[in-house]
Tab-separated table of C-alpha atoms in Angstrom:
chain	number	residue	atom	x	y	z
R	89	MET	CA	11.802	15.637	-1.649
R	90	THR	CA	8.514	16.868	-3.057
R	91	SER	CA	6.110	14.442	-4.852
R	92	PRO	CA	5.442	15.115	-8.668
R	93	LEU	CA	1.909	14.480	-8.225
R	94	ALA	CA	0.650	15.652	-4.888
R	95	THR	CA	-2.313	17.531	-4.523
R	96	GLU	CA	-4.170	18.955	-1.663
R	97	ALA	CA	-7.004	16.401	-2.113
R	98	ALA	CA	-4.900	13.624	-3.044
R	99	PRO	CA	-1.439	14.309	-1.263
R	100	PHE	CA	0.055	10.842	-2.141
R	101	GLY	CA	-1.977	10.406	-5.538
R	102	ARG	CA	-5.178	8.852	-6.373
R	103	VAL	CA	-3.837	4.977	-7.375
R	104	LEU	CA	-1.072	3.459	-5.284
R	105	THR	CA	-0.128	-0.002	-5.589
R	106	ALA	CA	1.462	-1.478	-2.534
R	107	MET	CA	4.335	-3.398	-4.241
R	108	VAL	CA	5.626	-6.588	-4.072
R	109	THR	CA	9.688	-7.051	-3.643
R	110	PRO	CA	11.203	-9.061	-6.443
R	111	PHE	CA	13.592	-11.582	-5.565
R	112	THR	CA	15.471	-13.841	-7.294
R	113	ALA	CA	15.317	-17.490	-7.688
R	114	ASP	CA	17.792	-18.059	-4.916
R	115	GLY	CA	15.999	-15.712	-2.570
R	116	GLU	CA	18.195	-12.341	-3.044
R	117	LEU	CA	16.581	-8.907	-3.940
R	118	ASP	CA	16.271	-8.461	-7.331
R	119	LEU	CA	16.726	-4.575	-8.377
R	120	ASP	CA	16.287	-5.155	-11.976
R	121	ALA	CA	13.031	-6.780	-11.471
R	122	ALA	CA	11.648	-4.473	-8.691
R	123	GLN	CA	12.595	-1.538	-11.350
R	124	ARG	CA	10.500	-3.875	-14.186
R	125	VAL	CA	7.694	-3.806	-11.988
R	126	ALA	CA	7.561	-0.342	-10.785
R	127	THR	CA	7.700	1.006	-14.343
R	128	HIS	CA	5.139	-1.525	-15.337
R	129	LEU	CA	2.621	-0.389	-12.420
R	130	VAL	CA	3.159	3.667	-13.420
R	131	GLU	CA	2.821	2.464	-17.152
R	132	ALA	CA	-0.410	0.842	-16.434
R	133	GLY	CA	-1.865	4.247	-14.595
R	134	ASN	CA	-0.199	4.095	-10.927
R	135	ASP	CA	0.360	7.766	-9.656
R	136	GLY	CA	2.166	6.391	-6.575
R	137	LEU	CA	3.710	3.362	-5.297
R	138	ALA	CA	4.107	1.801	-1.683
R	139	ILE	CA	7.401	0.162	-1.089
R	140	SER	CA	8.175	-2.200	1.864
R	141	GLY	CA	5.250	-2.349	2.983
R	142	THR	CA	3.292	-5.719	4.236
R	143	THR	CA	2.966	-6.782	0.368
R	144	GLY	CA	6.473	-5.605	0.093
R	145	GLU	CA	7.504	-8.290	2.473
R	146	SER	CA	9.069	-5.915	4.624
R	147	PRO	CA	8.990	-8.134	7.798
R	148	THR	CA	11.972	-10.092	5.954
R	149	THR	CA	14.084	-7.710	4.615
R	150	THR	CA	16.965	-5.739	6.153
R	151	VAL	CA	17.350	-1.893	6.330
R	152	GLN	CA	20.030	-1.753	3.791
R	153	GLU	CA	17.637	-3.962	1.597
R	154	ASP	CA	14.913	-1.439	2.271
R	155	GLY	CA	17.370	1.308	1.270
R	156	ARG	CA	18.539	-0.162	-1.715
R	157	LEU	CA	15.098	-1.132	-2.988
R	158	LEU	CA	13.780	2.537	-2.469
R	159	ALA	CA	16.648	4.389	-4.493
R	160	ALA	CA	16.010	1.719	-7.177
R	161	VAL	CA	12.210	2.419	-7.277
R	162	VAL	CA	12.810	6.142	-6.996
R	163	GLU	CA	15.464	6.090	-9.773
R	164	ALA	CA	12.998	4.126	-12.128
R	165	VAL	CA	9.670	6.109	-11.615
R	166	GLY	CA	10.288	8.689	-8.892
R	167	ASP	CA	9.550	11.730	-11.164
R	168	ARG	CA	6.290	10.364	-12.364
R	169	ALA	CA	4.855	8.579	-9.618
R	170	THR	CA	4.617	9.231	-5.688
R	171	VAL	CA	6.755	7.004	-3.825
R	172	ILE	CA	6.117	6.259	-0.135
R	173	ALA	CA	8.578	4.123	1.615
R	174	GLY	CA	7.132	2.072	4.786
R	175	VAL	CA	8.881	2.676	7.572
R	176	GLY	CA	6.559	0.882	10.115
R	177	THR	CA	7.788	-1.131	12.701
R	178	ASN	CA	7.092	-2.352	16.315
R	179	ASP	CA	10.545	-0.515	17.325
R	180	THR	CA	10.306	3.129	17.169
R	181	ARG	CA	14.121	3.507	16.655
R	182	HIS	CA	14.125	1.134	14.043
R	183	SER	CA	11.301	2.901	12.157
R	184	VAL	CA	13.033	6.414	12.845
R	185	GLU	CA	16.045	4.474	11.156
R	186	LEU	CA	14.295	3.538	8.287
R	187	ALA	CA	12.677	6.920	7.888
R	188	GLU	CA	16.187	8.652	7.932
R	189	GLN	CA	17.182	6.620	5.239
R	190	ALA	CA	14.170	6.862	3.540
R	191	ARG	CA	14.547	10.751	3.208
R	192	LYS	CA	18.212	10.206	2.095
R	193	ALA	CA	17.381	8.100	-0.644
R	194	GLY	CA	14.463	10.515	-2.177
R	195	ALA	CA	11.136	8.957	-0.743
R	196	HIS	CA	8.123	11.637	-1.446
R	197	GLY	CA	6.333	10.114	1.800
R	198	LEU	CA	6.493	7.506	4.441
R	199	LEU	CA	4.032	5.039	5.224
R	200	LEU	CA	3.874	3.959	9.139
R	201	VAL	CA	1.645	0.909	10.562
R	202	THR	CA	0.656	1.421	13.853
R	203	PRO	CA	3.054	-0.532	15.903
R	204	TYR	CA	2.050	-4.175	16.027
R	205	TYR	CA	2.182	-6.877	18.644
R	206	SER	CA	3.651	-4.990	21.837
R	207	LYS	CA	-0.089	-3.033	21.839
R	208	PRO	CA	1.008	0.176	23.160
R	209	PRO	CA	-1.712	2.430	24.384
R	210	GLN	CA	-2.738	5.507	22.396
R	211	SER	CA	-0.029	7.603	23.595
R	212	GLY	CA	2.543	5.628	22.468
R	213	ILE	CA	1.267	5.445	19.340
R	214	VAL	CA	1.341	9.106	18.993
R	215	ALA	CA	4.625	9.320	20.547
R	216	HIS	CA	6.222	6.943	17.932
R	217	VAL	CA	4.366	8.697	15.252
R	218	ARG	CA	5.925	11.871	16.284
R	219	GLN	CA	9.332	10.746	16.333
R	220	VAL	CA	9.258	9.501	13.142
R	221	SER	CA	7.949	12.620	11.640
R	222	ARG	CA	10.712	14.119	12.945
R	223	ALA	CA	13.136	12.124	11.807
R	224	GLY	CA	11.317	12.214	8.187
R	225	GLU	CA	11.603	16.015	8.496
R	226	ASP	CA	9.769	17.251	5.707
R	227	LEU	CA	8.219	13.776	4.491
R	228	PRO	CA	4.331	13.739	4.775
R	229	ILE	CA	3.110	10.627	6.675
R	230	MET	CA	0.341	8.419	5.784
R	231	PHE	CA	-0.174	6.412	8.677
R	232	TYR	CA	-1.986	2.473	8.277
R	233	ASP	CA	-4.874	1.459	10.745
R	234	ILE	CA	-4.923	-2.242	10.149
R	235	PRO	CA	-5.919	-3.931	13.696
R	236	GLY	CA	-6.493	-7.076	12.235
R	237	ARG	CA	-3.008	-7.592	11.647
R	238	THR	CA	-1.728	-5.081	14.561
R	239	ALA	CA	-4.161	-5.799	17.317
R	240	VAL	CA	-4.527	-2.298	18.112
R	241	GLN	CA	-7.069	0.232	16.457
R	242	ILE	CA	-6.412	4.177	16.558
R	243	GLU	CA	-8.911	5.385	18.590
R	244	GLU	CA	-11.104	8.944	17.131
R	245	SER	CA	-9.439	10.863	19.636
R	246	THR	CA	-5.803	9.824	18.261
R	247	TYR	CA	-6.621	11.098	15.189
R	248	ALA	CA	-7.272	14.674	16.625
R	249	GLU	CA	-4.202	14.666	17.978
R	250	LEU	CA	-2.164	12.730	15.019
R	251	VAL	CA	-3.410	15.310	12.217
R	252	GLN	CA	-1.790	18.252	14.670
R	253	ASP	CA	1.144	17.408	13.133
R	254	PRO	CA	1.151	19.352	9.838
R	255	LEU	CA	3.010	16.403	7.920
R	256	VAL	CA	0.729	13.561	9.338
R	257	LEU	CA	-1.705	14.032	5.923
R	258	ALA	CA	-3.440	10.804	5.497
R	259	VAL	CA	-4.502	7.268	6.705
R	260	LYS	CA	-4.550	3.745	4.689
R	261	ASP	CA	-7.767	2.303	6.223
R	262	ALA	CA	-8.254	-1.406	6.566
R	263	VAL	CA	-10.577	-0.889	9.554
R	264	GLY	CA	-13.559	-1.228	7.085
R	265	ASP	CA	-16.141	0.893	9.212
R	266	LEU	CA	-17.335	3.408	6.483
R	267	GLU	CA	-19.397	5.608	9.000
R	268	ARG	CA	-16.126	5.701	11.254
R	269	GLY	CA	-14.226	7.000	8.097
R	270	ALA	CA	-16.336	9.289	7.132
R	271	TRP	CA	-16.789	10.663	10.395
R	272	LEU	CA	-12.686	11.034	10.884
R	273	MET	CA	-12.621	12.568	7.349
R	274	ARG	CA	-15.076	15.037	8.507
R	275	GLU	CA	-13.951	16.039	11.738
R	276	THR	CA	-10.615	15.874	11.481
R	277	GLY	CA	-9.697	16.692	7.905
R	278	ILE	CA	-7.450	13.521	7.432
R	279	LYS	CA	-7.339	12.231	4.081
R	280	LEU	CA	-8.210	8.455	3.776
R	281	TYR	CA	-7.039	5.943	1.458
R	282	SER	CA	-8.719	2.659	1.152
R	283	GLY	CA	-6.564	-0.069	2.344
R	284	ASP	CA	-8.983	-2.780	1.482
R	285	ASP	CA	-9.443	-3.577	-2.092
R	286	ALA	CA	-12.978	-5.150	-1.389
R	287	MET	CA	-13.741	-1.586	0.064
R	288	ASN	CA	-12.414	0.362	-2.611
R	289	PHE	CA	-15.557	1.333	-4.441
R	290	ALA	CA	-17.205	2.047	-1.404
R	291	TRP	CA	-14.644	4.133	0.124
R	292	LEU	CA	-13.991	6.367	-2.948
R	293	THR	CA	-18.176	7.399	-3.110
R	294	LEU	CA	-17.926	8.328	0.382
R	295	GLY	CA	-15.068	10.626	-0.733
R	296	ALA	CA	-11.605	8.760	0.144
R	297	SER	CA	-8.608	10.375	-1.657
R	298	GLY	CA	-7.639	7.118	-3.271
R	299	ILE	CA	-6.638	3.535	-2.711
R	300	VAL	CA	-3.575	1.658	-1.842
R	301	SER	CA	-4.041	-1.436	-3.682
R	302	VAL	CA	-2.764	-5.129	-3.626
R	303	VAL	CA	-5.388	-5.839	-6.593
R	304	SER	CA	-3.877	-3.107	-8.595
R	305	HIS	CA	-1.008	-5.145	-9.707
R	306	VAL	CA	-3.410	-6.431	-12.069
R	307	ALA	CA	-5.941	-4.142	-12.520
R	308	THR	CA	-4.646	-0.575	-12.436
R	309	ARG	CA	-6.448	0.749	-15.366
R	310	GLN	CA	-9.461	-0.505	-13.971
R	311	TYR	CA	-9.273	1.252	-10.865
R	312	VAL	CA	-8.156	4.358	-12.617
R	313	ASP	CA	-10.982	4.244	-14.558
R	314	MET	CA	-13.131	3.681	-11.539
R	315	VAL	CA	-11.762	6.601	-9.649
R	316	ALA	CA	-12.605	8.942	-13.079
R	317	ALA	CA	-16.083	7.447	-13.067
R	318	ILE	CA	-17.025	8.586	-9.382
R	319	ASP	CA	-15.364	11.780	-9.829
R	320	ALA	CA	-17.494	12.541	-12.944
R	321	GLY	CA	-20.746	10.909	-10.959
R	322	ASP	CA	-20.909	7.896	-12.819
R	323	LEU	CA	-21.628	5.217	-10.406
R	324	PRO	CA	-23.644	2.862	-12.953
R	325	THR	CA	-19.703	2.569	-14.904
R	326	ALA	CA	-17.810	2.676	-11.703
R	327	ARG	CA	-20.386	-0.242	-9.935
R	328	GLY	CA	-19.501	-2.179	-13.134
R	329	LEU	CA	-15.711	-2.271	-12.832
R	330	ASN	CA	-16.201	-3.207	-9.339
R	331	ASP	CA	-18.481	-6.121	-10.010
R	332	ARG	CA	-16.182	-7.439	-12.861
R	333	LEU	CA	-13.091	-7.191	-10.419
R	334	LEU	CA	-15.074	-8.924	-7.444
R	335	PRO	CA	-13.609	-12.664	-8.401
R	336	VAL	CA	-9.783	-11.096	-8.872
R	337	VAL	CA	-10.050	-9.608	-5.366
R	338	ARG	CA	-11.010	-12.592	-4.237
R	339	ALA	CA	-8.473	-14.587	-5.758
R	340	ILE	CA	-5.541	-12.391	-4.362
R	341	MET	CA	-6.912	-11.295	-1.173
R	342	THR	CA	-8.495	-14.198	0.279
R	343	HIS	CA	-7.290	-17.705	-0.901
R	344	THR	CA	-3.458	-16.690	0.565
R	345	GLN	CA	-1.456	-13.615	1.726
R	346	GLY	CA	-1.604	-10.950	-0.977
R	347	ALA	CA	2.187	-11.127	-1.596
R	348	ILE	CA	2.196	-14.427	-2.754
R	349	THR	CA	-0.637	-14.175	-5.120
R	350	SER	CA	0.486	-11.036	-6.460
R	351	LYS	CA	3.650	-12.421	-7.274
R	352	ALA	CA	2.048	-15.516	-9.315
R	353	ALA	CA	-0.637	-13.102	-10.786
R	354	LEU	CA	2.745	-10.742	-12.099
R	355	GLN	CA	4.349	-14.100	-13.433
R	356	LEU	CA	1.160	-14.940	-15.358
R	357	LEU	CA	1.387	-11.595	-17.167
R	358	GLY	CA	5.309	-11.931	-17.990
R	359	VAL	CA	6.216	-8.875	-15.779
R	360	LEU	CA	7.989	-11.268	-13.253
R	361	ASP	CA	10.197	-14.432	-14.141
R	362	HIS	CA	9.517	-16.428	-11.220
R	363	ARG	CA	7.128	-16.227	-7.835
R	364	THR	CA	9.897	-16.654	-5.323
R	365	THR	CA	9.025	-15.132	-1.672
R	366	ARG	CA	10.919	-15.268	1.520
R	367	ALA	CA	10.075	-17.394	4.386
R	368	PRO	CA	7.380	-17.495	6.313
R	369	LEU	CA	5.645	-16.765	3.225
R	370	PRO	CA	5.913	-19.744	0.819
R	371	GLU	CA	5.280	-19.292	-3.049
R	372	ALA	CA	2.134	-19.851	-4.543
R	373	THR	CA	1.460	-23.517	-4.925
R	374	ASP	CA	-0.003	-24.795	-8.475
R	375	ASP	CA	-3.693	-24.457	-6.978
R	376	GLU	CA	-3.167	-21.288	-5.946
R	377	VAL	CA	-1.826	-20.055	-9.369
R	378	ALA	CA	-4.396	-21.973	-11.151
R	379	ILE	CA	-7.303	-19.714	-8.722
R	380	VAL	CA	-5.622	-16.730	-9.686
R	381	ARG	CA	-5.259	-17.516	-13.525
R	382	ASP	CA	-8.716	-18.404	-13.674
R	383	ALA	CA	-9.827	-14.744	-11.662
R	384	LEU	CA	-7.699	-13.010	-14.171
R	385	VAL	CA	-9.106	-14.484	-17.387
R	386	SER	CA	-12.511	-14.177	-15.936
R	387	ALA	CA	-12.248	-10.502	-15.755
R	388	GLY	CA	-10.509	-10.128	-19.152
R	389	LEU	CA	-6.825	-9.292	-17.409
R	390	LEU	CA	-5.497	-12.244	-19.154
R	391	THR	CA	-6.067	-14.394	-22.118
R	392	ASN	CA	-5.935	-18.413	-22.228
């Protein structure tokens, strides 16, 4: 299924949110809330959503739940935004199953994190991506390089191999090495998406295609404006937006896990009724909620 907003320069859109997975108060998948969150995000300006990623608590959801969640989001916003399905696991057969399911559910693309914990060699990473690509058939792939979580970094020479597959279009980069990323864009043609909100401004100024953000749960409009300012060469405006969001980035990304704080933020904004997470993630404490609230207020995203 082709994305309604795909371009050669930004095949998955410009501003994407790594969306939380809402649960009911007793911990069950809440599809109505998921559609409400997806609609809220797209109406705020997101032109893409990443479903069932780490922020979506994918280690705690079943294959069936992933499929139901994806289908619900595609139904709600799939004609207005690129919907990419997180299918990354450390078991290639499991990822293949998720990719096949995502294709049938109407996803526009796949988000594929490097296999974690088992620390495969680079040849294993290449084989993993190729098998998942075959399973997804015509779905383009954004792979996710985040060695701080996976314990494995994709080597520069491996990128050259991966992009030989015409469906491997982009990387969500959470390595944080600006020189390396600029080199990879130049030498391999890979489209780079910032996967670390603290680096969004820097990556965009270096020519990144867009961002896959957690903070955009609450700051989509500001990131849309940042992208537009950088495209127009107006760096002072873009830098001002970045500065304004720094307290929010810290509150959501550094005090505890992003899924926890994002749900707290959405609850504060009235988008979610509660902030239930699944173990091993606890829901935000009152102190953590207060930190998020203060940051949103200071950035003008929430009134007292």
